[in-house]
């Protein structure tokens, strides 16, 4: 089974470029499942139903979120009934939406979990224990994908090692900068610290430089807008053994407009 996992899609440029790249390369690489982090899909903050539909139309089948989950109020209109979208599982009990979802790829059940880190990003419940609980509830599912949305490389590596041999893949999101450490851990879990970002290439993490620099230089509030211009696409292909769910390969797939 081949999974295509796409890093944080930022704004309209990210949505459009993701669509172009998927339409161009999906026929060639024939992924069985396409997952994307969509926490920045609408104007760089959160995701509306319109943006989610645009990603689904482009071929994305499942969407994960992160610290920007709640930035668009429209999400509350569909997160409870759209089984294709997951927000971090370690939010408190009673939070709208779901922290994991199960889909079928042919005859195989695939469990997708989203969790958020706590170092420099959130004060949620333990992501380690939240994932343990989900895995305990679903002992018969061997194809398990985890999007660990976190800032600190140490916390992400810790999660990779913590879950090695118990899930198929742990991919990091949130920093918007792809890391060069894709590997298969000794017990068969594919791992990468961060997938990177799909969206404007010449902004700062996808946002226009002007506002970001103004805030950094003046320490006064400044408006952030999604940047224009050249675009980039960051993702990995992960091949899983159909029987065991263990990873056979993880290959970064990056595209940049010149
Ligand atoms: Fe993001
Ligand atoms: Fe984030």
PDB file of C-alpha atoms and ligand atoms in Angstrom:
ATOM      1  CA  UNK A   1       0.000   0.000   0.000  1.00  0.00           C
ATOM      2  CA  UNK A   2       1.351   3.350  -1.021  1.00  0.00           C
ATOM      3  CA  UNK A   3       0.516   6.434   1.066  1.00  0.00           C
ATOM      4  CA  UNK A   4       1.118   9.994  -0.157  1.00  0.00           C
ATOM      5  CA  UNK A   5       1.358  12.337   2.844  1.00  0.00           C
ATOM      6  CA  UNK A   6       1.443  16.064   2.085  1.00  0.00           C
ATOM      7  CA  UNK A   7       2.758  18.720   4.489  1.00  0.00           C
ATOM      8  CA  UNK A   8       0.804  21.768   5.702  1.00  0.00           C
ATOM      9  CA  UNK A   9      -1.095  23.275   2.766  1.00  0.00           C
ATOM     10  CA  UNK A  10      -1.060  27.077   3.051  1.00  0.00           C
ATOM     11  CA  UNK A  11      -3.789  29.258   1.563  1.00  0.00           C
ATOM     12  CA  UNK A  12      -5.025  29.422  -2.006  1.00  0.00           C
ATOM     13  CA  UNK A  13      -1.517  29.086  -3.506  1.00  0.00           C
ATOM     14  CA  UNK A  14      -1.014  25.899  -1.498  1.00  0.00           C
ATOM     15  CA  UNK A  15      -4.408  24.461  -2.399  1.00  0.00           C
ATOM     16  CA  UNK A  16      -3.950  25.192  -6.080  1.00  0.00           C
ATOM     17  CA  UNK A  17      -0.389  23.890  -6.263  1.00  0.00           C
ATOM     18  CA  UNK A  18      -1.308  20.755  -4.321  1.00  0.00           C
ATOM     19  CA  UNK A  19      -4.097  20.141  -6.831  1.00  0.00           C
ATOM     20  CA  UNK A  20      -1.771  20.651  -9.796  1.00  0.00           C
ATOM     21  CA  UNK A  21       0.901  18.327  -8.405  1.00  0.00           C
ATOM     22  CA  UNK A  22      -1.555  15.608  -7.391  1.00  0.00           C
ATOM     23  CA  UNK A  23      -3.230  15.659 -10.817  1.00  0.00           C
ATOM     24  CA  UNK A  24       0.142  15.519 -12.528  1.00  0.00           C
ATOM     25  CA  UNK A  25       1.832  12.801 -10.450  1.00  0.00           C
ATOM     26  CA  UNK A  26      -0.953  10.612  -9.028  1.00  0.00           C
ATOM     27  CA  UNK A  27      -1.401   8.777 -12.364  1.00  0.00           C
ATOM     28  CA  UNK A  28       2.353   8.118 -12.389  1.00  0.00           C
ATOM     29  CA  UNK A  29       2.903   7.050  -8.770  1.00  0.00           C
ATOM     30  CA  UNK A  30      -0.586   5.607  -8.168  1.00  0.00           C
ATOM     31  CA  UNK A  31      -0.908   6.162  -4.422  1.00  0.00           C
ATOM     32  CA  UNK A  32      -3.571   4.132  -2.624  1.00  0.00           C
ATOM     33  CA  UNK A  33      -4.276   6.899  -0.126  1.00  0.00           C
ATOM     34  CA  UNK A  34      -3.568  10.651  -0.136  1.00  0.00           C
ATOM     35  CA  UNK A  35      -3.452  12.472   3.206  1.00  0.00           C
ATOM     36  CA  UNK A  36      -2.693  16.161   3.717  1.00  0.00           C
ATOM     37  CA  UNK A  37      -2.313  18.480   6.662  1.00  0.00           C
ATOM     38  CA  UNK A  38      -4.866  21.235   6.099  1.00  0.00           C
ATOM     39  CA  UNK A  39      -4.501  23.388   9.213  1.00  0.00           C
ATOM     40  CA  UNK A  40      -3.456  26.429   7.109  1.00  0.00           C
ATOM     41  CA  UNK A  41      -5.565  25.751   4.023  1.00  0.00           C
ATOM     42  CA  UNK A  42      -7.815  28.818   4.318  1.00  0.00           C
ATOM     43  CA  UNK A  43      -5.920  32.133   4.258  1.00  0.00           C
ATOM     44  CA  UNK A  44      -3.127  30.422   6.193  1.00  0.00           C
ATOM     45  CA  UNK A  45      -5.349  29.886   9.226  1.00  0.00           C
ATOM     46  CA  UNK A  46      -7.642  26.918   9.718  1.00  0.00           C
ATOM     47  CA  UNK A  47      -9.863  25.353   7.094  1.00  0.00           C
ATOM     48  CA  UNK A  48     -13.350  26.102   5.769  1.00  0.00           C
ATOM     49  CA  UNK A  49     -15.678  23.568   4.144  1.00  0.00           C
ATOM     50  CA  UNK A  50     -14.980  25.251   0.774  1.00  0.00           C
ATOM     51  CA  UNK A  51     -11.226  24.718   1.128  1.00  0.00           C
ATOM     52  CA  UNK A  52     -11.717  21.152   2.369  1.00  0.00           C
ATOM     53  CA  UNK A  53     -13.931  20.390  -0.652  1.00  0.00           C
ATOM     54  CA  UNK A  54     -11.296  21.875  -2.956  1.00  0.00           C
ATOM     55  CA  UNK A  55      -8.701  19.501  -1.470  1.00  0.00           C
ATOM     56  CA  UNK A  56     -11.043  16.513  -1.720  1.00  0.00           C
ATOM     57  CA  UNK A  57     -11.756  17.401  -5.366  1.00  0.00           C
ATOM     58  CA  UNK A  58      -8.005  17.504  -5.995  1.00  0.00           C
ATOM     59  CA  UNK A  59      -7.668  13.931  -4.715  1.00  0.00           C
ATOM     60  CA  UNK A  60      -6.857  14.400  -1.023  1.00  0.00           C
ATOM     61  CA  UNK A  61      -8.811  11.724   0.845  1.00  0.00           C
ATOM     62  CA  UNK A  62      -8.044  12.512   4.480  1.00  0.00           C
ATOM     63  CA  UNK A  63      -7.124  15.804   6.193  1.00  0.00           C
ATOM     64  CA  UNK A  64      -5.224  16.352   9.445  1.00  0.00           C
ATOM     65  CA  UNK A  65      -5.066  19.564  11.455  1.00  0.00           C
ATOM     66  CA  UNK A  66      -3.019  21.185  14.236  1.00  0.00           C
ATOM     67  CA  UNK A  67      -2.743  24.328  16.343  1.00  0.00           C
ATOM     68  CA  UNK A  68      -4.718  26.318  13.728  1.00  0.00           C
ATOM     69  CA  UNK A  69      -7.647  23.870  13.855  1.00  0.00           C
ATOM     70  CA  UNK A  70     -10.164  26.359  15.245  1.00  0.00           C
ATOM     71  CA  UNK A  71      -9.136  29.494  13.333  1.00  0.00           C
ATOM     72  CA  UNK A  72     -12.070  29.261  10.898  1.00  0.00           C
ATOM     73  CA  UNK A  73     -15.423  29.063  12.677  1.00  0.00           C
ATOM     74  CA  UNK A  74     -16.895  27.347   9.611  1.00  0.00           C
ATOM     75  CA  UNK A  75     -15.083  24.157  10.680  1.00  0.00           C
ATOM     76  CA  UNK A  76     -17.646  23.725  13.458  1.00  0.00           C
ATOM     77  CA  UNK A  77     -20.331  23.353  10.775  1.00  0.00           C
ATOM     78  CA  UNK A  78     -18.818  20.158   9.385  1.00  0.00           C
ATOM     79  CA  UNK A  79     -16.105  18.691  11.644  1.00  0.00           C
ATOM     80  CA  UNK A  80     -18.609  16.527  13.543  1.00  0.00           C
ATOM     81  CA  UNK A  81     -20.001  14.789  10.471  1.00  0.00           C
ATOM     82  CA  UNK A  82     -17.078  14.789   8.033  1.00  0.00           C
ATOM     83  CA  UNK A  83     -15.274  11.521   8.795  1.00  0.00           C
ATOM     84  CA  UNK A  84     -12.386  12.492   6.509  1.00  0.00           C
ATOM     85  CA  UNK A  85     -10.996  15.227   8.747  1.00  0.00           C
ATOM     86  CA  UNK A  86      -9.193  14.767  12.075  1.00  0.00           C
ATOM     87  CA  UNK A  87      -8.011  17.273  14.671  1.00  0.00           C
ATOM     88  CA  UNK A  88      -5.435  16.559  17.406  1.00  0.00           C
ATOM     89  CA  UNK A  89      -6.604  13.655  19.559  1.00  0.00           C
ATOM     90  CA  UNK A  90      -5.217  15.105  22.784  1.00  0.00           C
ATOM     91  CA  UNK A  91      -7.790  17.894  23.069  1.00  0.00           C
ATOM     92  CA  UNK A  92     -10.013  17.466  26.139  1.00  0.00           C
ATOM     93  CA  UNK A  93     -13.000  15.133  26.116  1.00  0.00           C
ATOM     94  CA  UNK A  94     -16.018  16.784  24.521  1.00  0.00           C
ATOM     95  CA  UNK A  95     -14.023  18.720  21.911  1.00  0.00           C
ATOM     96  CA  UNK A  96     -15.844  18.802  18.533  1.00  0.00           C
ATOM     97  CA  UNK A  97     -14.634  16.447  15.832  1.00  0.00           C
ATOM     98  CA  UNK A  98     -12.446  13.383  16.190  1.00  0.00           C
ATOM     99  CA  UNK A  99      -8.785  12.700  16.904  1.00  0.00           C
ATOM    100  CA  UNK A 100      -8.603   9.711  14.591  1.00  0.00           C
ATOM    101  CA  UNK A 101     -10.457   8.172  11.711  1.00  0.00           C
ATOM    102  CA  UNK A 102     -10.535   4.746  10.079  1.00  0.00           C
ATOM    103  CA  UNK A 103     -10.840   4.291   6.327  1.00  0.00           C
ATOM    104  CA  UNK A 104     -10.717   1.320   3.998  1.00  0.00           C
ATOM    105  CA  UNK A 105      -8.057   0.960   1.344  1.00  0.00           C
ATOM    106  CA  UNK A 106      -9.370  -1.998  -0.608  1.00  0.00           C
ATOM    107  CA  UNK A 107      -9.898  -4.610   2.104  1.00  0.00           C
ATOM    108  CA  UNK A 108      -7.391  -3.046   4.510  1.00  0.00           C
ATOM    109  CA  UNK A 109      -8.412  -0.792   7.392  1.00  0.00           C
ATOM    110  CA  UNK A 110      -6.198   2.235   7.883  1.00  0.00           C
ATOM    111  CA  UNK A 111      -6.218   4.186  11.135  1.00  0.00           C
ATOM    112  CA  UNK A 112      -5.137   7.831  10.870  1.00  0.00           C
ATOM    113  CA  UNK A 113      -4.305   9.644  14.125  1.00  0.00           C
ATOM    114  CA  UNK A 114      -3.546  13.347  14.578  1.00  0.00           C
ATOM    115  CA  UNK A 115      -1.907  14.580  17.788  1.00  0.00           C
ATOM    116  CA  UNK A 116      -0.278  17.800  18.896  1.00  0.00           C
ATOM    117  CA  UNK A 117       2.938  18.328  20.809  1.00  0.00           C
ATOM    118  CA  UNK A 118       3.314  20.290  24.025  1.00  0.00           C
ATOM    119  CA  UNK A 119       6.787  21.809  23.773  1.00  0.00           C
ATOM    120  CA  UNK A 120       6.451  25.486  22.675  1.00  0.00           C
ATOM    121  CA  UNK A 121       3.057  24.860  21.072  1.00  0.00           C
ATOM    122  CA  UNK A 122       0.190  23.769  23.344  1.00  0.00           C
ATOM    123  CA  UNK A 123      -0.864  22.748  26.828  1.00  0.00           C
ATOM    124  CA  UNK A 124      -2.989  19.813  25.785  1.00  0.00           C
ATOM    125  CA  UNK A 125      -3.124  16.392  27.417  1.00  0.00           C
ATOM    126  CA  UNK A 126      -0.196  14.046  26.764  1.00  0.00           C
ATOM    127  CA  UNK A 127      -0.058  13.131  23.062  1.00  0.00           C
ATOM    128  CA  UNK A 128       1.805   9.933  24.008  1.00  0.00           C
ATOM    129  CA  UNK A 129      -1.010   8.717  26.256  1.00  0.00           C
ATOM    130  CA  UNK A 130      -3.716   9.886  23.837  1.00  0.00           C
ATOM    131  CA  UNK A 131      -2.183   7.775  21.057  1.00  0.00           C
ATOM    132  CA  UNK A 132      -1.708   4.812  23.434  1.00  0.00           C
ATOM    133  CA  UNK A 133      -5.419   4.894  24.217  1.00  0.00           C
ATOM    134  CA  UNK A 134      -6.433   4.946  20.548  1.00  0.00           C
ATOM    135  CA  UNK A 135      -4.084   2.041  19.737  1.00  0.00           C
ATOM    136  CA  UNK A 136      -5.492   0.063  22.679  1.00  0.00           C
ATOM    137  CA  UNK A 137      -9.005   0.572  21.331  1.00  0.00           C
ATOM    138  CA  UNK A 138      -8.030  -0.756  17.888  1.00  0.00           C
ATOM    139  CA  UNK A 139      -5.641  -3.673  18.400  1.00  0.00           C
ATOM    140  CA  UNK A 140      -6.597  -5.388  15.136  1.00  0.00           C
ATOM    141  CA  UNK A 141      -5.643  -2.478  12.852  1.00  0.00           C
ATOM    142  CA  UNK A 142      -2.040  -2.805  11.660  1.00  0.00           C
ATOM    143  CA  UNK A 143      -1.928   0.098   9.210  1.00  0.00           C
ATOM    144  CA  UNK A 144      -1.657   3.152  11.424  1.00  0.00           C
ATOM    145  CA  UNK A 145      -0.563   6.620  10.326  1.00  0.00           C
ATOM    146  CA  UNK A 146       0.260   9.351  12.837  1.00  0.00           C
ATOM    147  CA  UNK A 147       0.530  13.064  12.007  1.00  0.00           C
ATOM    148  CA  UNK A 148       2.352  14.489  15.015  1.00  0.00           C
ATOM    149  CA  UNK A 149       1.918  18.243  14.841  1.00  0.00           C
ATOM    150  CA  UNK A 150       4.675  19.671  17.000  1.00  0.00           C
ATOM    151  CA  UNK A 151       7.327  22.369  17.184  1.00  0.00           C
ATOM    152  CA  UNK A 152      10.249  20.682  18.944  1.00  0.00           C
ATOM    153  CA  UNK A 153      12.352  18.215  16.976  1.00  0.00           C
ATOM    154  CA  UNK A 154      13.095  16.391  20.247  1.00  0.00           C
ATOM    155  CA  UNK A 155       9.419  15.797  20.994  1.00  0.00           C
ATOM    156  CA  UNK A 156       8.839  14.552  17.457  1.00  0.00           C
ATOM    157  CA  UNK A 157      11.806  12.166  17.571  1.00  0.00           C
ATOM    158  CA  UNK A 158      10.629  10.974  20.973  1.00  0.00           C
ATOM    159  CA  UNK A 159       7.226  10.194  19.480  1.00  0.00           C
ATOM    160  CA  UNK A 160       8.802   8.318  16.582  1.00  0.00           C
ATOM    161  CA  UNK A 161      10.814   6.120  18.920  1.00  0.00           C
ATOM    162  CA  UNK A 162       7.904   5.728  21.342  1.00  0.00           C
ATOM    163  CA  UNK A 163       5.680   4.378  18.566  1.00  0.00           C
ATOM    164  CA  UNK A 164       8.331   2.398  16.653  1.00  0.00           C
ATOM    165  CA  UNK A 165       6.935  -1.018  15.838  1.00  0.00           C
ATOM    166  CA  UNK A 166       3.435  -0.064  16.991  1.00  0.00           C
ATOM    167  CA  UNK A 167       2.385   2.151  14.068  1.00  0.00           C
ATOM    168  CA  UNK A 168       3.209   2.206  10.357  1.00  0.00           C
ATOM    169  CA  UNK A 169       4.373   5.818  10.153  1.00  0.00           C
ATOM    170  CA  UNK A 170       4.948   8.915  12.245  1.00  0.00           C
ATOM    171  CA  UNK A 171       5.188  12.087  10.178  1.00  0.00           C
ATOM    172  CA  UNK A 172       5.817  15.469  11.752  1.00  0.00           C
ATOM    173  CA  UNK A 173       4.041  18.626  10.653  1.00  0.00           C
ATOM    174  CA  UNK A 174       3.795  22.267  11.795  1.00  0.00           C
ATOM    175  CA  UNK A 175       7.258  23.776  11.281  1.00  0.00           C
ATOM    176  CA  UNK A 176       6.661  24.202   7.517  1.00  0.00           C
ATOM    177  CA  UNK A 177      10.320  23.347   6.873  1.00  0.00           C
ATOM    178  CA  UNK A 178      11.007  19.840   5.529  1.00  0.00           C
ATOM    179  CA  UNK A 179      13.623  17.855   7.405  1.00  0.00           C
ATOM    180  CA  UNK A 180      16.185  15.618   5.751  1.00  0.00           C
ATOM    181  CA  UNK A 181      15.790  12.667   8.116  1.00  0.00           C
ATOM    182  CA  UNK A 182      13.196  10.370   6.554  1.00  0.00           C
ATOM    183  CA  UNK A 183      14.016   6.828   7.664  1.00  0.00           C
ATOM    184  CA  UNK A 184      12.548   3.551   8.792  1.00  0.00           C
ATOM    185  CA  UNK A 185      13.095   2.960  12.503  1.00  0.00           C
ATOM    186  CA  UNK A 186      14.361  -0.501  13.597  1.00  0.00           C
ATOM    187  CA  UNK A 187      10.930  -1.969  14.406  1.00  0.00           C
ATOM    188  CA  UNK A 188       9.418  -0.927  11.062  1.00  0.00           C
ATOM    189  CA  UNK A 189       7.913   2.532  11.589  1.00  0.00           C
ATOM    190  CA  UNK A 190       8.508   5.122   8.853  1.00  0.00           C
ATOM    191  CA  UNK A 191       9.540   8.431  10.357  1.00  0.00           C
ATOM    192  CA  UNK A 192      10.228  12.026   9.307  1.00  0.00           C
ATOM    193  CA  UNK A 193      10.535  14.952  11.717  1.00  0.00           C
ATOM    194  CA  UNK A 194       8.700  17.370   9.409  1.00  0.00           C
ATOM    195  CA  UNK A 195       7.095  17.044   5.991  1.00  0.00           C
ATOM    196  CA  UNK A 196       7.454  20.754   5.259  1.00  0.00           C
ATOM    197  CA  UNK A 197       4.916  23.101   3.719  1.00  0.00           C
ATOM    198  CA  UNK A 198       2.926  23.259   0.498  1.00  0.00           C
ATOM    199  CA  UNK A 199       2.355  26.859  -0.539  1.00  0.00           C
ATOM    200  CA  UNK A 200       4.248  30.071  -1.230  1.00  0.00           C
ATOM    201  CA  UNK A 201       7.979  29.519  -1.466  1.00  0.00           C
ATOM    202  CA  UNK A 202       9.285  33.043  -0.941  1.00  0.00           C
ATOM    203  CA  UNK A 203       7.316  34.054   2.130  1.00  0.00           C
ATOM    204  CA  UNK A 204       8.180  33.152   5.716  1.00  0.00           C
ATOM    205  CA  UNK A 205       6.555  29.781   6.427  1.00  0.00           C
ATOM    206  CA  UNK A 206       4.053  30.650   3.692  1.00  0.00           C
ATOM    207  CA  UNK A 207       3.128  34.119   4.931  1.00  0.00           C
ATOM    208  CA  UNK A 208       4.117  37.400   3.269  1.00  0.00           C
ATOM    209  CA  UNK A 209       7.470  38.606   4.583  1.00  0.00           C
ATOM    210  CA  UNK A 210       6.342  42.197   5.216  1.00  0.00           C
ATOM    211  CA  UNK A 211       4.046  41.499   8.155  1.00  0.00           C
ATOM    212  CA  UNK A 212       6.328  38.888   9.694  1.00  0.00           C
ATOM    213  CA  UNK A 213       9.361  41.170   9.522  1.00  0.00           C
ATOM    214  CA  UNK A 214       7.369  44.122  10.846  1.00  0.00           C
ATOM    215  CA  UNK A 215       6.319  42.128  13.877  1.00  0.00           C
ATOM    216  CA  UNK A 216       9.829  40.844  14.487  1.00  0.00           C
ATOM    217  CA  UNK A 217      11.469  44.245  14.050  1.00  0.00           C
ATOM    218  CA  UNK A 218       8.957  46.421  15.921  1.00  0.00           C
ATOM    219  CA  UNK A 219       7.413  43.967  18.423  1.00  0.00           C
ATOM    220  CA  UNK A 220       4.054  45.491  17.520  1.00  0.00           C
ATOM    221  CA  UNK A 221       1.116  43.508  16.116  1.00  0.00           C
ATOM    222  CA  UNK A 222       1.157  43.207  12.330  1.00  0.00           C
ATOM    223  CA  UNK A 223      -1.215  41.525   9.929  1.00  0.00           C
ATOM    224  CA  UNK A 224      -0.040  38.299   8.309  1.00  0.00           C
ATOM    225  CA  UNK A 225      -1.178  37.608   4.740  1.00  0.00           C
ATOM    226  CA  UNK A 226      -0.503  34.540   2.620  1.00  0.00           C
ATOM    227  CA  UNK A 227       2.462  35.286   0.351  1.00  0.00           C
ATOM    228  CA  UNK A 228       2.241  35.426  -3.454  1.00  0.00           C
ATOM    229  CA  UNK A 229       4.683  34.211  -6.089  1.00  0.00           C
ATOM    230  CA  UNK A 230       6.556  30.959  -6.576  1.00  0.00           C
ATOM    231  CA  UNK A 231       5.221  27.868  -4.867  1.00  0.00           C
ATOM    232  CA  UNK A 232       6.534  24.672  -3.304  1.00  0.00           C
ATOM    233  CA  UNK A 233       5.098  21.249  -2.576  1.00  0.00           C
ATOM    234  CA  UNK A 234       6.394  19.070   0.276  1.00  0.00           C
ATOM    235  CA  UNK A 235       5.391  15.469   0.852  1.00  0.00           C
ATOM    236  CA  UNK A 236       6.550  11.893   1.351  1.00  0.00           C
ATOM    237  CA  UNK A 237       5.590   8.610  -0.214  1.00  0.00           C
ATOM    238  CA  UNK A 238       5.381   5.778   2.293  1.00  0.00           C
ATOM    239  CA  UNK A 239       5.114   2.161   1.179  1.00  0.00           C
ATOM    240  CA  UNK A 240       3.553  -0.242   3.693  1.00  0.00           C
ATOM    241  CA  UNK A 241       3.529  -4.028   3.730  1.00  0.00           C
ATOM    242  CA  UNK A 242      -0.098  -4.984   3.092  1.00  0.00           C
ATOM    243  CA  UNK A 243       0.012  -7.838   5.585  1.00  0.00           C
ATOM    244  CA  UNK A 244       2.013  -6.510   8.537  1.00  0.00           C
ATOM    245  CA  UNK A 245       1.450  -2.772   8.123  1.00  0.00           C
ATOM    246  CA  UNK A 246       5.158  -2.184   8.628  1.00  0.00           C
ATOM    247  CA  UNK A 247       6.897   0.372   6.435  1.00  0.00           C
ATOM    248  CA  UNK A 248       8.975  -0.793   3.476  1.00  0.00           C
ATOM    249  CA  UNK A 249      10.097   2.670   2.351  1.00  0.00           C
ATOM    250  CA  UNK A 250       9.707   6.383   2.942  1.00  0.00           C
ATOM    251  CA  UNK A 251      10.728   8.761   0.153  1.00  0.00           C
ATOM    252  CA  UNK A 252      10.456  12.548   0.295  1.00  0.00           C
ATOM    253  CA  UNK A 253       8.783  14.075  -2.761  1.00  0.00           C
ATOM    254  CA  UNK A 254       9.416  17.808  -3.099  1.00  0.00           C
ATOM    255  CA  UNK A 255       8.519  20.132  -5.964  1.00  0.00           C
ATOM    256  CA  UNK A 256       9.618  23.749  -6.297  1.00  0.00           C
ATOM    257  CA  UNK A 257       8.649  26.363  -8.859  1.00  0.00           C
ATOM    258  CA  UNK A 258      11.686  28.118 -10.313  1.00  0.00           C
TER     259      UNK A 258
HETATM  260 FE1  LIG B   1       1.049  24.705   9.687  1.00  0.00          FE
HETATM  261 FE1  LIG B   2       0.821  24.334  13.070  1.00  0.00          FE
END
